[in-house]
Tab-separated table of C-alpha atoms and ligand atoms in Angstrom:
chain	number	residue	atom	x	y	z
A	11	MET	CA	25.610	-26.779	10.241
A	12	LYS	CA	26.718	-25.465	6.863
A	13	THR	CA	26.888	-28.260	4.102
A	14	LEU	CA	28.347	-27.933	0.614
A	15	LEU	CA	26.097	-30.032	-1.697
A	16	THR	CA	28.119	-31.144	-4.741
A	17	GLY	CA	25.744	-31.762	-7.650
A	18	GLY	CA	23.162	-29.907	-5.421
A	19	ALA	CA	21.271	-28.600	-8.548
A	20	GLY	CA	20.228	-32.035	-9.608
A	21	TYR	CA	17.191	-34.232	-8.803
A	22	ILE	CA	18.084	-35.521	-5.336
A	23	GLY	CA	20.284	-32.540	-4.655
A	24	THR	CA	17.480	-29.909	-4.797
A	25	HIS	CA	15.009	-31.984	-2.833
A	26	THR	CA	17.714	-32.442	-0.151
A	27	ALA	CA	18.562	-28.595	-0.217
A	28	ILE	CA	14.816	-27.861	0.512
A	29	GLU	CA	14.681	-30.382	3.452
A	30	LEU	CA	17.886	-29.117	4.920
A	31	LEU	CA	16.912	-25.557	4.795
A	32	GLN	CA	13.650	-26.335	6.258
A	33	HIS	CA	15.332	-28.041	9.196
A	34	GLY	CA	17.231	-25.017	9.751
A	35	HIS	CA	20.636	-25.941	8.256
A	36	ASP	CA	22.550	-23.691	5.739
A	37	VAL	CA	23.457	-25.149	2.354
A	38	VAL	CA	25.714	-24.055	-0.575
A	39	ILE	CA	25.278	-25.700	-3.974
A	40	PHE	CA	28.274	-26.638	-6.079
A	41	ASP	CA	27.491	-27.850	-9.466
A	42	ASN	CA	28.728	-27.786	-12.991
A	43	PHE	CA	25.312	-27.877	-14.370
A	44	SER	CA	26.154	-30.586	-16.943
A	45	ASN	CA	22.767	-32.364	-15.968
A	46	SER	CA	20.818	-29.646	-14.345
A	47	HIS	CA	19.619	-26.023	-14.553
A	48	LEU	CA	20.030	-22.872	-12.452
A	49	GLU	CA	16.209	-22.607	-12.567
A	50	ALA	CA	15.896	-25.665	-10.329
A	51	VAL	CA	17.922	-23.787	-7.674
A	52	ARG	CA	15.753	-20.644	-8.170
A	53	ARG	CA	12.699	-22.716	-7.433
A	54	VAL	CA	14.329	-24.150	-4.319
A	55	GLU	CA	14.702	-20.550	-3.116
A	56	THR	CA	11.089	-19.793	-3.896
A	57	ILE	CA	9.882	-22.953	-2.018
A	58	THR	CA	12.077	-22.220	1.096
A	59	GLY	CA	12.003	-18.357	0.965
A	60	GLN	CA	15.817	-18.514	1.477
A	61	HIS	CA	18.879	-17.433	-0.674
A	62	VAL	CA	20.898	-20.473	-1.700
A	63	PRO	CA	24.595	-19.578	-2.493
A	64	THR	CA	25.401	-21.465	-5.683
A	65	ILE	CA	28.810	-21.797	-7.317
A	66	GLN	CA	29.214	-23.202	-10.887
A	67	GLY	CA	32.163	-25.450	-10.667
A	68	ASP	CA	33.434	-28.910	-11.408
A	69	VAL	CA	34.293	-31.421	-8.501
A	70	ARG	CA	37.692	-32.129	-10.288
A	71	ASP	CA	38.653	-28.546	-9.899
A	72	GLN	CA	40.476	-28.603	-6.510
A	73	TYR	CA	41.011	-24.819	-6.386
A	74	ALA	CA	37.273	-24.134	-6.954
A	75	LEU	CA	36.326	-26.608	-4.230
A	76	THR	CA	38.891	-25.258	-1.712
A	77	ASP	CA	37.579	-21.780	-2.316
A	78	ALA	CA	33.983	-22.999	-1.861
A	79	LEU	CA	34.846	-24.707	1.362
A	80	THR	CA	36.863	-21.987	2.963
A	81	GLN	CA	34.665	-18.884	1.576
A	82	HIS	CA	31.564	-20.397	2.915
A	83	GLY	CA	32.930	-21.829	6.226
A	84	ILE	CA	31.570	-25.369	5.306
A	85	ASP	CA	31.768	-28.096	8.009
A	86	SER	CA	30.245	-31.046	6.024
A	87	VAL	CA	29.637	-32.164	2.429
A	88	VAL	CA	27.068	-34.147	0.703
A	89	HIS	CA	28.602	-35.562	-2.570
A	90	PHE	CA	25.905	-36.140	-5.120
A	91	ALA	CA	27.831	-34.935	-8.139
A	92	GLY	CA	28.480	-37.476	-10.754
A	93	LYS	CA	27.126	-39.180	-13.897
A	94	LYS	CA	24.434	-41.756	-13.267
A	95	ALA	CA	23.191	-43.483	-16.581
A	96	VAL	CA	24.171	-47.124	-16.537
A	97	GLY	CA	23.967	-47.525	-20.441
A	98	GLU	CA	26.031	-44.415	-21.153
A	99	SER	CA	28.726	-45.748	-18.644
A	100	VAL	CA	29.201	-48.626	-20.894
A	101	SER	CA	30.052	-46.499	-23.916
A	102	GLN	CA	31.884	-43.788	-21.966
A	103	PRO	CA	33.759	-45.485	-19.035
A	104	ILE	CA	36.476	-42.880	-19.117
A	105	ASP	CA	34.264	-40.151	-18.418
A	106	TYR	CA	32.370	-42.194	-15.670
A	107	PHE	CA	35.532	-43.063	-13.841
A	108	ASP	CA	36.882	-39.407	-14.253
A	109	ASN	CA	33.663	-37.758	-13.015
A	110	ASN	CA	32.675	-40.259	-10.290
A	111	VAL	CA	36.088	-41.613	-9.042
A	112	ASN	CA	38.506	-38.921	-9.861
A	113	GLY	CA	35.871	-36.299	-8.801
A	114	THR	CA	35.571	-37.903	-5.500
A	115	LEU	CA	39.327	-38.041	-4.883
A	116	VAL	CA	39.675	-34.324	-5.854
A	117	LEU	CA	36.772	-33.573	-3.328
A	118	LEU	CA	38.433	-35.696	-0.597
A	119	ARG	CA	41.912	-33.833	-1.188
A	120	ALA	CA	40.134	-30.531	-1.055
A	121	MET	CA	38.232	-31.333	2.245
A	122	GLN	CA	41.416	-32.776	3.808
A	123	ALA	CA	43.300	-29.494	2.950
A	124	CYS	CA	40.473	-27.387	4.555
A	125	LYS	CA	39.950	-29.709	7.509
A	126	VAL	CA	36.436	-30.630	6.643
A	127	PHE	CA	36.131	-34.222	7.486
A	128	LYS	CA	32.240	-35.041	7.524
A	129	LEU	CA	31.057	-36.443	4.337
A	130	VAL	CA	27.771	-38.119	3.050
A	131	PHE	CA	28.247	-39.937	-0.165
A	132	SER	CA	25.567	-41.028	-2.736
A	133	SER	CA	25.885	-44.549	-3.361
A	134	SER	CA	23.483	-46.991	-5.022
A	135	ALA	CA	21.777	-50.287	-4.551
A	136	THR	CA	23.309	-51.208	-7.926
A	137	VAL	CA	26.445	-52.186	-5.764
A	138	TYR	CA	24.698	-55.351	-4.644
A	139	GLY	CA	24.717	-56.839	-8.243
A	140	THR	CA	22.591	-59.685	-8.806
A	141	PRO	CA	20.861	-60.474	-5.216
A	142	SER	CA	21.638	-63.819	-3.679
A	143	TYR	CA	19.054	-63.123	-1.015
A	144	LEU	CA	16.189	-60.698	-0.366
A	145	PRO	CA	15.578	-58.177	1.167
A	146	LEU	CA	19.246	-56.765	0.717
A	147	ASP	CA	20.960	-55.753	3.972
A	148	GLU	CA	24.191	-53.805	3.969
A	149	ARG	CA	26.162	-57.105	4.548
A	150	HIS	CA	25.065	-58.638	1.356
A	151	PRO	CA	28.118	-59.149	-0.965
A	152	THR	CA	28.697	-56.344	-3.535
A	153	SER	CA	29.618	-56.629	-7.258
A	154	SER	CA	28.987	-54.689	-10.398
A	155	THR	CA	28.349	-55.347	-13.975
A	156	ASN	CA	28.877	-51.937	-15.501
A	157	PRO	CA	31.250	-48.842	-15.115
A	158	TYR	CA	28.698	-46.869	-13.220
A	159	GLY	CA	28.286	-49.456	-10.638
A	160	ARG	CA	31.982	-50.059	-10.519
A	161	SER	CA	32.575	-46.338	-9.879
A	162	LYS	CA	30.328	-46.465	-7.049
A	163	LEU	CA	32.043	-49.564	-5.578
A	164	MET	CA	35.496	-47.940	-6.157
A	165	VAL	CA	34.557	-44.898	-4.331
A	166	GLU	CA	33.199	-47.110	-1.424
A	167	GLU	CA	36.537	-48.821	-1.227
A	168	ILE	CA	38.366	-45.566	-1.319
A	169	LEU	CA	36.281	-44.284	1.494
A	170	ALA	CA	37.044	-47.259	3.510
A	171	ASP	CA	40.725	-46.759	2.966
A	172	VAL	CA	40.425	-43.153	3.875
A	173	HIS	CA	38.555	-44.002	7.080
A	174	HIS	CA	41.413	-46.445	8.042
A	175	SER	CA	44.018	-43.969	7.198
A	176	SER	CA	43.186	-41.473	9.948
A	177	SER	CA	40.979	-40.673	12.850
A	178	ASN	CA	39.717	-37.500	11.350
A	179	TRP	CA	36.935	-38.676	9.010
A	180	ALA	CA	33.314	-39.272	9.733
A	181	LEU	CA	31.887	-40.804	6.633
A	182	THR	CA	28.355	-42.053	5.653
A	183	VAL	CA	27.643	-44.114	2.562
A	184	LEU	CA	24.115	-44.039	1.609
A	185	ARG	CA	22.881	-46.716	-0.800
A	186	TYR	CA	19.920	-45.443	-2.511
A	187	PHE	CA	17.350	-47.681	-3.913
A	188	ASN	CA	14.925	-46.255	-6.550
A	189	PRO	CA	14.089	-42.674	-5.935
A	190	ILE	CA	10.996	-41.320	-7.801
A	191	GLY	CA	8.346	-38.669	-7.251
A	192	ALA	CA	8.821	-34.836	-6.882
A	193	HIS	CA	8.464	-32.153	-4.332
A	194	PRO	CA	4.646	-31.857	-3.342
A	195	SER	CA	4.630	-28.289	-4.524
A	196	GLY	CA	5.039	-29.508	-8.060
A	197	CYS	CA	7.768	-27.006	-8.672
A	198	ILE	CA	10.875	-29.248	-8.711
A	199	GLY	CA	11.169	-32.758	-10.004
A	200	GLU	CA	13.078	-35.155	-12.257
A	201	ASP	CA	14.030	-33.673	-15.551
A	202	PRO	CA	16.006	-36.075	-17.705
A	203	ALA	CA	17.918	-34.257	-20.439
A	204	ASP	CA	17.434	-37.158	-22.951
A	205	ILE	CA	15.087	-40.152	-23.488
A	206	PRO	CA	14.602	-41.235	-19.835
A	207	ASN	CA	16.394	-44.592	-18.922
A	208	ASN	CA	14.351	-44.950	-15.769
A	209	LEU	CA	10.788	-46.234	-15.556
A	210	LEU	CA	9.055	-43.352	-13.682
A	211	PRO	CA	10.156	-40.433	-15.776
A	212	TYR	CA	9.287	-42.548	-18.893
A	213	ILE	CA	5.753	-43.136	-17.673
A	214	ALA	CA	5.426	-39.568	-16.702
A	215	GLN	CA	6.394	-38.404	-20.312
A	216	VAL	CA	3.976	-40.845	-21.852
A	217	ALA	CA	1.194	-39.608	-19.442
A	218	VAL	CA	1.940	-35.996	-20.494
A	219	GLY	CA	1.980	-36.876	-24.341
A	220	ARG	CA	5.680	-36.545	-24.923
A	221	ARG	CA	6.158	-40.133	-25.730
A	222	GLU	CA	3.801	-42.791	-27.505
A	223	HIS	CA	4.064	-45.799	-25.061
A	224	ILE	CA	5.730	-47.371	-22.141
A	225	GLN	CA	7.791	-50.420	-22.952
A	226	VAL	CA	7.618	-53.056	-20.053
A	227	LEU	CA	11.216	-54.271	-20.320
A	228	GLY	CA	10.668	-58.106	-19.664
A	229	ASN	CA	7.583	-60.019	-18.507
A	230	ASP	CA	9.079	-63.451	-17.890
A	231	TYR	CA	10.988	-62.614	-14.692
A	232	ASP	CA	10.519	-64.828	-11.619
A	233	THR	CA	8.256	-62.328	-9.984
A	234	PRO	CA	4.503	-62.372	-9.177
A	235	ASP	CA	3.491	-60.865	-12.407
A	236	GLY	CA	6.625	-61.476	-14.495
A	237	THR	CA	7.774	-57.807	-14.504
A	238	GLY	CA	10.727	-56.424	-12.504
A	239	VAL	CA	10.375	-55.475	-9.033
A	240	ARG	CA	12.056	-52.557	-7.406
A	241	ASP	CA	12.014	-50.617	-4.106
A	242	TYR	CA	10.603	-47.198	-5.145
A	243	LEU	CA	11.335	-44.462	-2.644
A	244	HIS	CA	9.903	-40.952	-2.537
A	245	VAL	CA	12.669	-38.511	-3.218
A	246	VAL	CA	11.498	-36.335	-0.264
A	247	ASP	CA	11.905	-39.444	1.957
A	248	LEU	CA	15.347	-39.990	0.437
A	249	ALA	CA	16.128	-36.197	1.099
A	250	ARG	CA	14.977	-36.518	4.610
A	251	GLY	CA	17.321	-39.489	5.237
A	252	HIS	CA	20.198	-37.050	4.239
A	253	VAL	CA	19.142	-34.649	7.010
A	254	LYS	CA	19.128	-37.466	9.549
A	255	ALA	CA	22.572	-38.718	8.233
A	256	LEU	CA	24.048	-35.272	8.416
A	257	GLU	CA	22.563	-34.459	11.923
A	258	ARG	CA	23.992	-37.725	13.204
A	259	LEU	CA	27.573	-36.872	11.744
A	260	GLN	CA	27.373	-33.413	13.367
A	261	HIS	CA	26.999	-35.041	16.766
A	262	LEU	CA	29.717	-37.549	16.335
A	263	THR	CA	32.957	-36.690	18.148
A	264	GLY	CA	35.115	-39.778	16.762
A	265	PRO	CA	35.831	-41.119	13.306
A	266	GLU	CA	33.460	-43.300	11.688
A	267	LEU	CA	32.336	-45.065	8.322
A	268	GLN	CA	28.746	-46.252	8.092
A	269	THR	CA	27.013	-47.842	5.005
A	270	ILE	CA	23.226	-47.560	5.041
A	271	ASN	CA	20.486	-48.599	2.781
A	272	LEU	CA	17.704	-45.951	2.004
A	273	GLY	CA	14.823	-47.809	0.749
A	274	THR	CA	11.154	-48.557	1.923
A	275	GLY	CA	11.763	-52.433	2.203
A	276	GLN	CA	8.915	-52.937	-0.221
A	277	GLY	CA	8.999	-54.067	-3.771
A	278	HIS	CA	6.621	-53.012	-6.655
A	279	SER	CA	6.461	-54.535	-10.175
A	280	VAL	CA	6.531	-52.519	-13.350
A	281	LEU	CA	2.840	-53.102	-13.951
A	282	GLU	CA	2.025	-52.084	-10.329
A	283	VAL	CA	3.769	-48.911	-10.952
A	284	ILE	CA	1.943	-48.234	-14.351
A	285	ARG	CA	-1.478	-48.966	-12.512
A	286	ALA	CA	-0.488	-46.511	-9.734
A	287	PHE	CA	0.371	-43.896	-12.210
A	288	GLU	CA	-2.749	-44.383	-14.064
A	289	GLN	CA	-4.685	-43.652	-10.934
A	290	ALA	CA	-2.590	-40.561	-10.102
A	291	CYS	CA	-3.128	-39.129	-13.740
A	292	GLY	CA	-6.653	-40.347	-14.085
A	293	LYS	CA	-6.089	-41.899	-17.644
A	294	SER	CA	-4.954	-45.105	-18.878
A	295	LEU	CA	-1.407	-45.366	-20.423
A	296	PRO	CA	-0.459	-47.448	-23.254
A	297	TYR	CA	2.273	-49.894	-22.833
A	298	ILE	CA	3.832	-52.770	-24.776
A	299	MET	CA	5.595	-55.847	-23.703
A	300	ALA	CA	9.338	-55.726	-24.969
A	301	PRO	CA	12.436	-57.876	-24.243
A	302	ARG	CA	14.392	-57.752	-21.055
A	303	ARG	CA	17.130	-54.975	-20.787
A	304	PRO	CA	20.455	-56.513	-20.615
A	305	GLY	CA	21.939	-56.391	-17.220
A	306	ASP	CA	18.488	-56.054	-15.339
A	307	ILE	CA	17.777	-58.170	-12.425
A	308	ALA	CA	14.289	-59.610	-11.506
A	309	SER	CA	13.727	-58.216	-8.024
A	310	CYS	CA	15.594	-55.690	-5.760
A	311	TYR	CA	14.445	-54.356	-2.336
A	312	ALA	CA	15.989	-53.022	0.720
A	313	ASN	CA	16.185	-54.234	4.240
A	314	PRO	CA	16.116	-50.494	5.805
A	315	ALA	CA	16.584	-51.760	9.394
A	316	ARG	CA	19.905	-50.184	9.730
A	317	ALA	CA	18.562	-46.806	8.722
A	318	GLN	CA	15.929	-46.943	11.293
A	319	GLU	CA	18.364	-48.129	13.902
A	320	LEU	CA	21.250	-45.503	13.161
A	321	LEU	CA	19.306	-42.580	11.786
A	322	GLY	CA	15.707	-43.026	13.157
A	323	TRP	CA	14.664	-42.815	9.476
A	324	THR	CA	11.935	-44.833	7.794
A	325	ALA	CA	10.242	-44.000	4.480
A	326	GLU	CA	6.670	-42.390	4.995
A	327	TYR	CA	5.176	-41.975	1.543
A	328	ASP	CA	3.627	-44.974	-0.443
A	329	LEU	CA	3.570	-45.530	-4.168
A	330	ALA	CA	0.246	-43.626	-4.663
A	331	THR	CA	1.797	-40.502	-3.158
A	332	MET	CA	4.904	-40.994	-5.160
A	333	CYS	CA	3.024	-41.234	-8.375
A	334	ALA	CA	0.590	-38.252	-7.551
A	335	ASP	CA	3.550	-36.003	-6.674
A	336	ALA	CA	5.493	-37.034	-9.956
A	337	TRP	CA	2.369	-36.337	-11.938
A	338	ARG	CA	1.861	-32.825	-10.237
A	339	TRP	CA	5.412	-31.993	-11.348
A	340	GLN	CA	5.206	-33.479	-14.858
A	341	SER	CA	1.784	-31.909	-15.802
A	342	ALA	CA	2.771	-28.472	-14.452
A	343	ASN	CA	6.168	-28.632	-16.312
A	344	PRO	CA	5.673	-30.790	-19.322
A	345	LYS	CA	9.139	-29.865	-20.671
A	346	GLY	CA	10.815	-29.851	-17.414
A	347	TYR	CA	12.837	-26.756	-16.472
A	348	ARG	CA	13.297	-25.903	-20.112
A	349	GLY	CA	9.586	-25.073	-20.459
B	7	NAD	P1	21.364	-35.605	-11.260
B	7	NAD	O1	22.160	-35.940	-12.458
B	7	NAD	O2	20.015	-35.171	-11.186
B	7	NAD	O3	22.204	-34.830	-10.203
B	7	NAD	C1	23.756	-34.927	-10.297
B	7	NAD	C2	24.247	-33.428	-10.354
B	7	NAD	O4	25.717	-33.502	-10.389
B	7	NAD	C3	23.787	-32.679	-11.618
B	7	NAD	O5	23.241	-31.318	-11.228
B	7	NAD	C4	25.104	-32.626	-12.277
B	7	NAD	O6	24.946	-31.247	-13.229
B	7	NAD	C5	26.037	-32.535	-11.318
B	7	NAD	N1	27.460	-33.013	-11.656
B	7	NAD	C6	27.799	-34.062	-12.508
B	7	NAD	N2	29.136	-34.015	-12.741
B	7	NAD	C7	29.640	-33.151	-11.991
B	7	NAD	C8	31.008	-32.586	-11.719
B	7	NAD	N3	31.980	-33.277	-12.245
B	7	NAD	N4	31.141	-31.585	-10.983
B	7	NAD	C9	30.142	-30.745	-10.497
B	7	NAD	N5	28.864	-31.254	-10.614
B	7	NAD	C10	28.488	-32.272	-11.364
B	7	NAD	O7	21.284	-37.107	-10.453
B	7	NAD	P2	20.609	-37.546	-9.223
B	7	NAD	O8	19.522	-38.464	-9.626
B	7	NAD	O9	20.201	-36.258	-8.327
B	7	NAD	O10	21.732	-38.316	-8.445
B	7	NAD	C11	22.645	-37.828	-7.254
B	7	NAD	C12	23.557	-38.901	-7.106
B	7	NAD	O11	22.862	-40.063	-6.538
B	7	NAD	C13	24.450	-39.477	-8.087
B	7	NAD	O12	25.677	-39.555	-7.771
B	7	NAD	C14	23.882	-40.743	-8.523
B	7	NAD	O13	24.777	-41.680	-8.974
B	7	NAD	C15	23.299	-41.143	-7.142
B	7	NAD	N6	22.261	-42.147	-7.245
B	7	NAD	C16	21.021	-41.744	-8.061
B	7	NAD	C17	20.032	-42.709	-8.257
B	7	NAD	C18	18.845	-42.266	-9.040
B	7	NAD	O14	18.030	-43.222	-9.479
B	7	NAD	N7	18.534	-41.014	-9.313
B	7	NAD	C19	20.056	-43.890	-7.526
B	7	NAD	C20	21.151	-44.201	-6.832
B	7	NAD	C21	22.154	-43.386	-6.649
B	8	UFG	N1	11.714	-50.610	-16.955
B	8	UFG	C1	10.848	-50.815	-17.898
B	8	UFG	N2	10.615	-49.926	-18.853
B	8	UFG	C2	11.486	-48.851	-19.021
B	8	UFG	C3	12.443	-48.648	-17.937
B	8	UFG	C4	12.571	-49.478	-16.978
B	8	UFG	O1	9.955	-51.722	-17.897
B	8	UFG	O2	11.261	-48.072	-19.820
B	8	UFG	C5	11.862	-51.596	-15.817
B	8	UFG	C6	13.095	-52.137	-15.547
B	8	UFG	O3	13.415	-53.438	-16.405
B	8	UFG	C7	13.121	-52.372	-14.106
B	8	UFG	C8	12.306	-51.392	-13.543
B	8	UFG	O4	11.541	-50.779	-14.670
B	8	UFG	O5	12.577	-53.757	-13.724
B	8	UFG	C9	13.168	-50.148	-12.983
B	8	UFG	O6	14.009	-49.757	-13.968
B	8	UFG	P1	14.710	-48.317	-13.748
B	8	UFG	O7	15.635	-48.110	-14.873
B	8	UFG	O8	13.799	-47.312	-13.377
B	8	UFG	O9	15.720	-48.594	-12.387
B	8	UFG	P2	16.945	-49.614	-12.108
B	8	UFG	O10	16.541	-50.557	-10.798
B	8	UFG	O11	17.234	-50.443	-13.241
B	8	UFG	O12	18.069	-48.725	-11.772
B	8	UFG	C10	17.958	-47.496	-11.101
B	8	UFG	C11	19.002	-46.542	-11.445
B	8	UFG	C12	20.425	-47.186	-11.114
B	8	UFG	C13	20.545	-47.464	-9.730
B	8	UFG	C14	19.397	-48.377	-9.287
B	8	UFG	C15	19.235	-48.651	-7.941
B	8	UFG	O13	19.002	-46.243	-12.955
B	8	UFG	O14	21.424	-46.241	-11.483
B	8	UFG	O15	18.174	-47.830	-9.790
B	8	UFG	O16	19.320	-47.368	-7.107
B	8	UFG	F1	21.666	-47.969	-9.461
């Protein structure tokens, strides 16, 4: 199997590249490096001892994609490339729809031209909107409150139409819950370009002394301790879910569209995560209570039964391991790849 990883130099892409290589598959990375560093790919090569062909290109460039697909004899694609900051998507909707929706359309066109019909798409639990029941299974109604979420929903709908249009395509939509942690080597991990929007990289930067204190965004939710509850998932577990999804597509002979949650099925509150990180880094972390973040929901966690049933995948790592691995990465690389 030879897989093109669009956005493969990013956080989830690099971890997936390692798992694919370690399972005997070939990968080619295609990334415009708008939110990543070539150094991350070099580290993937060091960890795996394998060369990773890497193309600097934009998924909105059909010629560059067509070239990559044909020159490298690609038979499947994992489409990670896109922009992912919810707040930024509100102020830059055109950029978000262009990158995430238009980028996917151009990719599909290039794949069709090259007769590459197997695709895994990075979607998100954000498409469930405000949960009407928990845990969230894939039949839960979808909705979105921001351009980022809408871009994911639009792509999901486009993929459904593409699937109906011909018997060629085998498509898997993976809805990720909250990926955190880092490769156990401590050599690759999450490296936000700006002030982190997400809880875990923020906590890690406080622990390493780059930020003063954590803000707990809301302590009056209807949850056991009043703080938001999420389904945190080790990025290595998430990466292994992609290996399973691709291997399944590889063995399929007919057309298909499957939508699959990747989560642990367990929720943890913000305060629980802070405590787990304190254990991991061996120090107490300053935090203050702050108002709720607009658009946030109280609780969100997966029903991961379909992933187990279709992929034989379940998450292995617990919150303590996620925090220990995130800390190993952050403490060894306090300034991320720039250091
Ligand atoms: P990331 O920003 O680390 O990785 C995305 C990669 O895509 C980056 O390397 C970036 O340079 C590249 N990229 C962006 N636009 C591109 C373009 N037009 N052409 C080529 N490359 C481009 O993000 P990530 O956390 O690894 O997320 C990967 C995917 O998973 C994204 O689609 C994201 O929306 C989705 N997702 C992420 C999370 C999360 O919490 N990290 C949760 C749910 C879904
Ligand atoms: N939180 C804080 N302080 C912070 C940041 C977050 O208390 O500084 C809280 C939030 O209020 C929430 C929890 O920590 O209760 C998790 O917040 P994140 O920003 O880490 O994650 P979200 O669940 O809000 O969203 C993330 C991604 C989305 C994706 C979603 C589901 O940012 O793009 O997970 O995959 F859609």
